Structure formats: structure tokens, C-alpha cells
PDB file of C-alpha atoms in Angstrom:
ATOM      1  CA  UNK B   1      25.103  -8.140 101.942  1.00  0.00           C
ATOM      2  CA  UNK B   2      24.485 -10.623  99.185  1.00  0.00           C
ATOM      3  CA  UNK B   3      25.004 -14.347  99.696  1.00  0.00           C
ATOM      4  CA  UNK B   4      27.242 -16.474  97.476  1.00  0.00           C
ATOM      5  CA  UNK B   5      24.097 -17.874  95.829  1.00  0.00           C
ATOM      6  CA  UNK B   6      22.855 -14.350  95.064  1.00  0.00           C
ATOM      7  CA  UNK B   7      26.232 -13.296  93.648  1.00  0.00           C
ATOM      8  CA  UNK B   8      26.325 -16.343  91.417  1.00  0.00           C
ATOM      9  CA  UNK B   9      22.724 -15.820  90.296  1.00  0.00           C
ATOM     10  CA  UNK B  10      23.637 -12.230  89.469  1.00  0.00           C
ATOM     11  CA  UNK B  11      26.697 -13.467  87.567  1.00  0.00           C
ATOM     12  CA  UNK B  12      24.527 -15.957  85.646  1.00  0.00           C
ATOM     13  CA  UNK B  13      21.851 -13.349  84.861  1.00  0.00           C
ATOM     14  CA  UNK B  14      24.352 -10.847  83.461  1.00  0.00           C
ATOM     15  CA  UNK B  15      26.295 -13.550  81.631  1.00  0.00           C
ATOM     16  CA  UNK B  16      23.009 -14.494  79.954  1.00  0.00           C
ATOM     17  CA  UNK B  17      22.068 -10.866  79.207  1.00  0.00           C
ATOM     18  CA  UNK B  18      25.497 -10.310  77.644  1.00  0.00           C
ATOM     19  CA  UNK B  19      25.148 -13.470  75.563  1.00  0.00           C
ATOM     20  CA  UNK B  20      21.637 -12.428  74.435  1.00  0.00           C
ATOM     21  CA  UNK B  21      22.838  -8.934  73.510  1.00  0.00           C
ATOM     22  CA  UNK B  22      25.781 -10.224  71.471  1.00  0.00           C
ATOM     23  CA  UNK B  23      23.765 -12.987  69.834  1.00  0.00           C
ATOM     24  CA  UNK B  24      21.017 -10.608  68.715  1.00  0.00           C
ATOM     25  CA  UNK B  25      23.518  -7.932  67.599  1.00  0.00           C
ATOM     26  CA  UNK B  26      25.701 -10.265  65.516  1.00  0.00           C
ATOM     27  CA  UNK B  27      22.778 -12.338  64.231  1.00  0.00           C
ATOM     28  CA  UNK B  28      21.088  -9.206  62.884  1.00  0.00           C
ATOM     29  CA  UNK B  29      24.375  -7.928  61.495  1.00  0.00           C
ATOM     30  CA  UNK B  30      25.159 -11.215  59.713  1.00  0.00           C
ATOM     31  CA  UNK B  31      21.525 -12.185  58.978  1.00  0.00           C
ATOM     32  CA  UNK B  32      21.968 -15.632  60.528  1.00  0.00           C
ATOM     33  CA  UNK B  33      22.182 -17.057  64.037  1.00  0.00           C
ATOM     34  CA  UNK B  34      25.572 -16.245  65.555  1.00  0.00           C
ATOM     35  CA  UNK B  35      26.806 -17.428  68.941  1.00  0.00           C
ATOM     36  CA  UNK B  36      29.828 -15.158  69.196  1.00  0.00           C
ATOM     37  CA  UNK B  37      30.928 -16.030  72.705  1.00  0.00           C
ATOM     38  CA  UNK B  38      33.643 -18.341  73.941  1.00  0.00           C
ATOM     39  CA  UNK B  39      31.153 -20.804  75.443  1.00  0.00           C
ATOM     40  CA  UNK B  40      28.563 -22.895  73.595  1.00  0.00           C
ATOM     41  CA  UNK B  41      25.719 -22.337  76.050  1.00  0.00           C
ATOM     42  CA  UNK B  42      23.754 -19.145  76.546  1.00  0.00           C
ATOM     43  CA  UNK B  43      26.311 -17.519  78.835  1.00  0.00           C
ATOM     44  CA  UNK B  44      28.999 -14.956  78.067  1.00  0.00           C
ATOM     45  CA  UNK B  45      30.997 -14.895  81.321  1.00  0.00           C
ATOM     46  CA  UNK B  46      32.886 -11.668  80.582  1.00  0.00           C
ATOM     47  CA  UNK B  47      29.606  -9.766  81.093  1.00  0.00           C
ATOM     48  CA  UNK B  48      28.877 -11.564  84.358  1.00  0.00           C
ATOM     49  CA  UNK B  49      32.437 -11.006  85.538  1.00  0.00           C
ATOM     50  CA  UNK B  50      32.250  -7.328  84.594  1.00  0.00           C
ATOM     51  CA  UNK B  51      29.053  -6.956  86.602  1.00  0.00           C
ATOM     52  CA  UNK B  52      30.570  -8.733  89.612  1.00  0.00           C
ATOM     53  CA  UNK B  53      33.756  -6.654  89.476  1.00  0.00           C
ATOM     54  CA  UNK B  54      31.687  -3.476  89.262  1.00  0.00           C
ATOM     55  CA  UNK B  55      29.690  -4.544  92.324  1.00  0.00           C
ATOM     56  CA  UNK B  56      32.599  -5.738  94.415  1.00  0.00           C
ATOM     57  CA  UNK B  57      35.128  -3.049  93.514  1.00  0.00           C
ATOM     58  CA  UNK B  58      32.892  -0.058  92.823  1.00  0.00           C
ATOM     59  CA  UNK B  59      29.697  -0.633  94.801  1.00  0.00           C
ATOM     60  CA  UNK B  60      30.852   1.706  97.568  1.00  0.00           C
ATOM     61  CA  UNK B  61      31.440   4.713  95.257  1.00  0.00           C
ATOM     62  CA  UNK B  62      28.672   7.296  95.585  1.00  0.00           C
ATOM     63  CA  UNK B  63      29.912  10.006  93.214  1.00  0.00           C
ATOM     64  CA  UNK B  64      28.524   9.196  89.724  1.00  0.00           C
ATOM     65  CA  UNK B  65      31.453  10.825  87.901  1.00  0.00           C
ATOM     66  CA  UNK B  66      34.043   8.865  89.875  1.00  0.00           C
ATOM     67  CA  UNK B  67      31.931   5.731  89.443  1.00  0.00           C
ATOM     68  CA  UNK B  68      31.807   6.329  85.674  1.00  0.00           C
ATOM     69  CA  UNK B  69      35.597   6.642  85.327  1.00  0.00           C
ATOM     70  CA  UNK B  70      36.292   3.790  87.748  1.00  0.00           C
ATOM     71  CA  UNK B  71      33.815   1.643  85.799  1.00  0.00           C
ATOM     72  CA  UNK B  72      35.673   2.453  82.594  1.00  0.00           C
ATOM     73  CA  UNK B  73      38.994   1.422  84.137  1.00  0.00           C
ATOM     74  CA  UNK B  74      37.692  -1.800  85.717  1.00  0.00           C
ATOM     75  CA  UNK B  75      35.725  -2.985  82.707  1.00  0.00           C
ATOM     76  CA  UNK B  76      38.341  -2.024  80.124  1.00  0.00           C
ATOM     77  CA  UNK B  77      41.014  -3.770  82.183  1.00  0.00           C
ATOM     78  CA  UNK B  78      38.878  -6.906  82.203  1.00  0.00           C
ATOM     79  CA  UNK B  79      38.148  -6.603  78.482  1.00  0.00           C
ATOM     80  CA  UNK B  80      41.835  -6.099  77.640  1.00  0.00           C
ATOM     81  CA  UNK B  81      42.997  -8.975  79.861  1.00  0.00           C
ATOM     82  CA  UNK B  82      40.392 -11.447  78.539  1.00  0.00           C
ATOM     83  CA  UNK B  83      41.140 -10.477  74.929  1.00  0.00           C
ATOM     84  CA  UNK B  84      44.873 -10.936  75.515  1.00  0.00           C
ATOM     85  CA  UNK B  85      44.353 -14.244  77.362  1.00  0.00           C
ATOM     86  CA  UNK B  86      42.060 -15.759  74.730  1.00  0.00           C
ATOM     87  CA  UNK B  87      44.343 -14.702  71.909  1.00  0.00           C
ATOM     88  CA  UNK B  88      47.441 -15.968  73.744  1.00  0.00           C
ATOM     89  CA  UNK B  89      45.861 -19.339  74.540  1.00  0.00           C
ATOM     90  CA  UNK B  90      43.872 -19.982  71.361  1.00  0.00           C
ATOM     91  CA  UNK B  91      45.379 -17.661  68.724  1.00  0.00           C
ATOM     92  CA  UNK B  92      41.936 -16.255  67.982  1.00  0.00           C
ATOM     93  CA  UNK B  93      40.320 -12.884  68.625  1.00  0.00           C
ATOM     94  CA  UNK B  94      36.735 -12.825  69.835  1.00  0.00           C
ATOM     95  CA  UNK B  95      36.521  -9.048  69.249  1.00  0.00           C
ATOM     96  CA  UNK B  96      38.674  -6.562  67.400  1.00  0.00           C
ATOM     97  CA  UNK B  97      38.332  -2.784  67.672  1.00  0.00           C
ATOM     98  CA  UNK B  98      41.185  -2.072  65.243  1.00  0.00           C
ATOM     99  CA  UNK B  99      38.880  -0.006  62.994  1.00  0.00           C
ATOM    100  CA  UNK B 100      37.551   2.024  65.923  1.00  0.00           C
ATOM    101  CA  UNK B 101      39.086   5.425  66.667  1.00  0.00           C
ATOM    102  CA  UNK B 102      41.258   5.609  69.777  1.00  0.00           C
ATOM    103  CA  UNK B 103      41.625   1.855  70.183  1.00  0.00           C
ATOM    104  CA  UNK B 104      44.507   0.187  71.984  1.00  0.00           C
ATOM    105  CA  UNK B 105      45.867  -2.883  70.201  1.00  0.00           C
ATOM    106  CA  UNK B 106      42.339  -3.539  68.911  1.00  0.00           C
ATOM    107  CA  UNK B 107      41.436  -4.934  72.348  1.00  0.00           C
ATOM    108  CA  UNK B 108      39.721  -1.865  73.816  1.00  0.00           C
ATOM    109  CA  UNK B 109      38.430   1.378  72.333  1.00  0.00           C
ATOM    110  CA  UNK B 110      37.357   4.760  73.613  1.00  0.00           C
ATOM    111  CA  UNK B 111      33.736   4.390  72.417  1.00  0.00           C
ATOM    112  CA  UNK B 112      33.285   1.049  74.178  1.00  0.00           C
ATOM    113  CA  UNK B 113      35.156   2.338  77.235  1.00  0.00           C
ATOM    114  CA  UNK B 114      32.671   5.195  77.524  1.00  0.00           C
ATOM    115  CA  UNK B 115      29.775   2.778  77.001  1.00  0.00           C
ATOM    116  CA  UNK B 116      31.101   0.476  79.756  1.00  0.00           C
ATOM    117  CA  UNK B 117      31.506   3.464  82.087  1.00  0.00           C
ATOM    118  CA  UNK B 118      27.881   4.478  81.498  1.00  0.00           C
ATOM    119  CA  UNK B 119      26.605   0.895  81.801  1.00  0.00           C
ATOM    120  CA  UNK B 120      28.652   0.325  84.985  1.00  0.00           C
ATOM    121  CA  UNK B 121      27.293   3.510  86.568  1.00  0.00           C
ATOM    122  CA  UNK B 122      23.688   2.617  85.731  1.00  0.00           C
ATOM    123  CA  UNK B 123      24.279  -0.954  86.869  1.00  0.00           C
ATOM    124  CA  UNK B 124      25.726  -0.028  90.278  1.00  0.00           C
ATOM    125  CA  UNK B 125      23.302   2.836  90.975  1.00  0.00           C
ATOM    126  CA  UNK B 126      20.018   1.520  89.539  1.00  0.00           C
ATOM    127  CA  UNK B 127      19.976  -2.020  88.176  1.00  0.00           C
ATOM    128  CA  UNK B 128      21.780  -3.824  90.982  1.00  0.00           C
ATOM    129  CA  UNK B 129      19.721  -2.305  93.843  1.00  0.00           C
ATOM    130  CA  UNK B 130      16.545  -3.336  91.994  1.00  0.00           C
ATOM    131  CA  UNK B 131      17.909  -6.784  91.147  1.00  0.00           C
ATOM    132  CA  UNK B 132      19.139  -7.285  94.708  1.00  0.00           C
ATOM    133  CA  UNK B 133      15.626  -6.643  96.073  1.00  0.00           C
ATOM    134  CA  UNK B 134      14.154  -9.076  93.554  1.00  0.00           C
ATOM    135  CA  UNK B 135      16.774 -11.719  94.374  1.00  0.00           C
ATOM    136  CA  UNK B 136      16.092 -11.303  98.096  1.00  0.00           C
ATOM    137  CA  UNK B 137      12.347 -11.760  97.502  1.00  0.00           C
ATOM    138  CA  UNK B 138      13.027 -14.815  95.343  1.00  0.00           C
ATOM    139  CA  UNK B 139      15.611 -16.429  97.590  1.00  0.00           C
ATOM    140  CA  UNK B 140      13.438 -16.021 100.691  1.00  0.00           C
ATOM    141  CA  UNK B 141      10.823 -18.200  98.958  1.00  0.00           C
ATOM    142  CA  UNK B 142      13.327 -20.877  97.921  1.00  0.00           C
ATOM    143  CA  UNK B 143      14.713 -23.138 100.647  1.00  0.00           C
ATOM    144  CA  UNK B 144      18.469 -22.804 101.135  1.00  0.00           C
ATOM    145  CA  UNK B 145      19.102 -26.438 100.109  1.00  0.00           C
ATOM    146  CA  UNK B 146      17.281 -25.850  96.813  1.00  0.00           C
ATOM    147  CA  UNK B 147      19.314 -22.670  96.240  1.00  0.00           C
ATOM    148  CA  UNK B 148      22.531 -24.624  96.761  1.00  0.00           C
ATOM    149  CA  UNK B 149      21.356 -27.349  94.355  1.00  0.00           C
ATOM    150  CA  UNK B 150      20.454 -24.730  91.702  1.00  0.00           C
ATOM    151  CA  UNK B 151      23.787 -22.987  92.238  1.00  0.00           C
ATOM    152  CA  UNK B 152      25.619 -26.274  91.760  1.00  0.00           C
ATOM    153  CA  UNK B 153      23.614 -27.180  88.643  1.00  0.00           C
ATOM    154  CA  UNK B 154      24.409 -23.803  87.029  1.00  0.00           C
ATOM    155  CA  UNK B 155      28.029 -24.101  88.103  1.00  0.00           C
ATOM    156  CA  UNK B 156      28.375 -27.610  86.658  1.00  0.00           C
ATOM    157  CA  UNK B 157      26.767 -26.538  83.358  1.00  0.00           C
ATOM    158  CA  UNK B 158      29.115 -23.576  83.017  1.00  0.00           C
ATOM    159  CA  UNK B 159      32.171 -25.600  84.055  1.00  0.00           C
ATOM    160  CA  UNK B 160      31.363 -28.404  81.592  1.00  0.00           C
ATOM    161  CA  UNK B 161      30.820 -25.850  78.834  1.00  0.00           C
ATOM    162  CA  UNK B 162      34.052 -24.084  79.802  1.00  0.00           C
ATOM    163  CA  UNK B 163      36.083 -27.318  79.686  1.00  0.00           C
ATOM    164  CA  UNK B 164      34.452 -28.370  76.402  1.00  0.00           C
ATOM    165  CA  UNK B 165      35.128 -24.934  74.890  1.00  0.00           C
ATOM    166  CA  UNK B 166      38.769 -25.007  75.971  1.00  0.00           C
ATOM    167  CA  UNK B 167      39.072 -28.471  74.459  1.00  0.00           C
ATOM    168  CA  UNK B 168      37.322 -27.412  71.229  1.00  0.00           C
ATOM    169  CA  UNK B 169      39.497 -24.349  70.713  1.00  0.00           C
ATOM    170  CA  UNK B 170      42.668 -26.217  71.743  1.00  0.00           C
ATOM    171  CA  UNK B 171      41.967 -28.999  69.231  1.00  0.00           C
ATOM    172  CA  UNK B 172      41.341 -26.365  66.546  1.00  0.00           C
ATOM    173  CA  UNK B 173      44.938 -25.193  67.039  1.00  0.00           C
ATOM    174  CA  UNK B 174      46.308 -28.492  65.774  1.00  0.00           C
TER     175      UNK B 174
END
């Protein structure tokens, strides 16, 4: 079983990977640096949250086909909810799949749903077991007090960025 520190580190790692993926993708597409996420720092929490939900809700599923479809449902539900919430609160869309075939309200699409199902399956079956071993090796070497301090530093950075982003987008409404 993973500790709270390990879960949060995992959340931070996948939030960073998601941010890096989106930044590279949109920067290449637009030929300039683009930070497309909600936050200003190098974290895109929807990716970290998706990874955590996959672990917590789906980690017990052994059948890859069931895991694939469950991963689609969990991740698309998260994607739809976050899209709706951000648009409701800030009157802005961070992604829009309206041009994609088989999309629902431009918030989710079949192609991305399939991609999330595949990614979730690979994540639960392959990436997380590997990452968990690496985290266990790392956290054994780091004293618990230092882990807690690092956890709190990351948490404070993300919370400050979150509050500043909410403020920035709220001010932009007026």
C-alpha cells in the first residue's frame, strides 16, 4: 500500500508529465511557447487526478478489457466534469473537441476516450507498478520528516498557484 507521500508524489509526477505533454504539443502546433493549463506552474492537475483515480478506483481490476473500458469511463467523467466546472466558473474552455467525430458537447470525444482507456490500462498494469517500486526505493532513502517537508512544499506551491490562477481568471471575467 502506498503512503500519502507516495500518492502525492505520484500525483505531482503525472501532473508534471501531463503539463509537459500539453506544453510540447501546443508549443509545436503554435510555434511558440504555450502553457495551456489552468495553473501557471509546471503542473496540470487533471492528469495527476486522472492517474490517482485510475489507481484508486481501477487498481484492483485484472482483466485488461474491463480495465480499458472502466478507464475510459473514469477518465472521461473527470474530463467532462473539469471542462464543465472550468467553463461554468470562468466562462472559458481549456479544450474543445467540437470538431472531433463522436464528441459530446465538445468536452469529450471518442478518440480521446479510447486514448485515455489505453493510457489508463498501461498506467495501471505497467507504469504504476514500476513507479511504485522506484518510489519505495526513493522514499526508503529519504527520512520521513524530509518526505513530509517535501510534500508540504509541493502542496503549498500548487495551492498558491491554484489560488493565484483562480484569482487571475476571476479578475479576467470583470
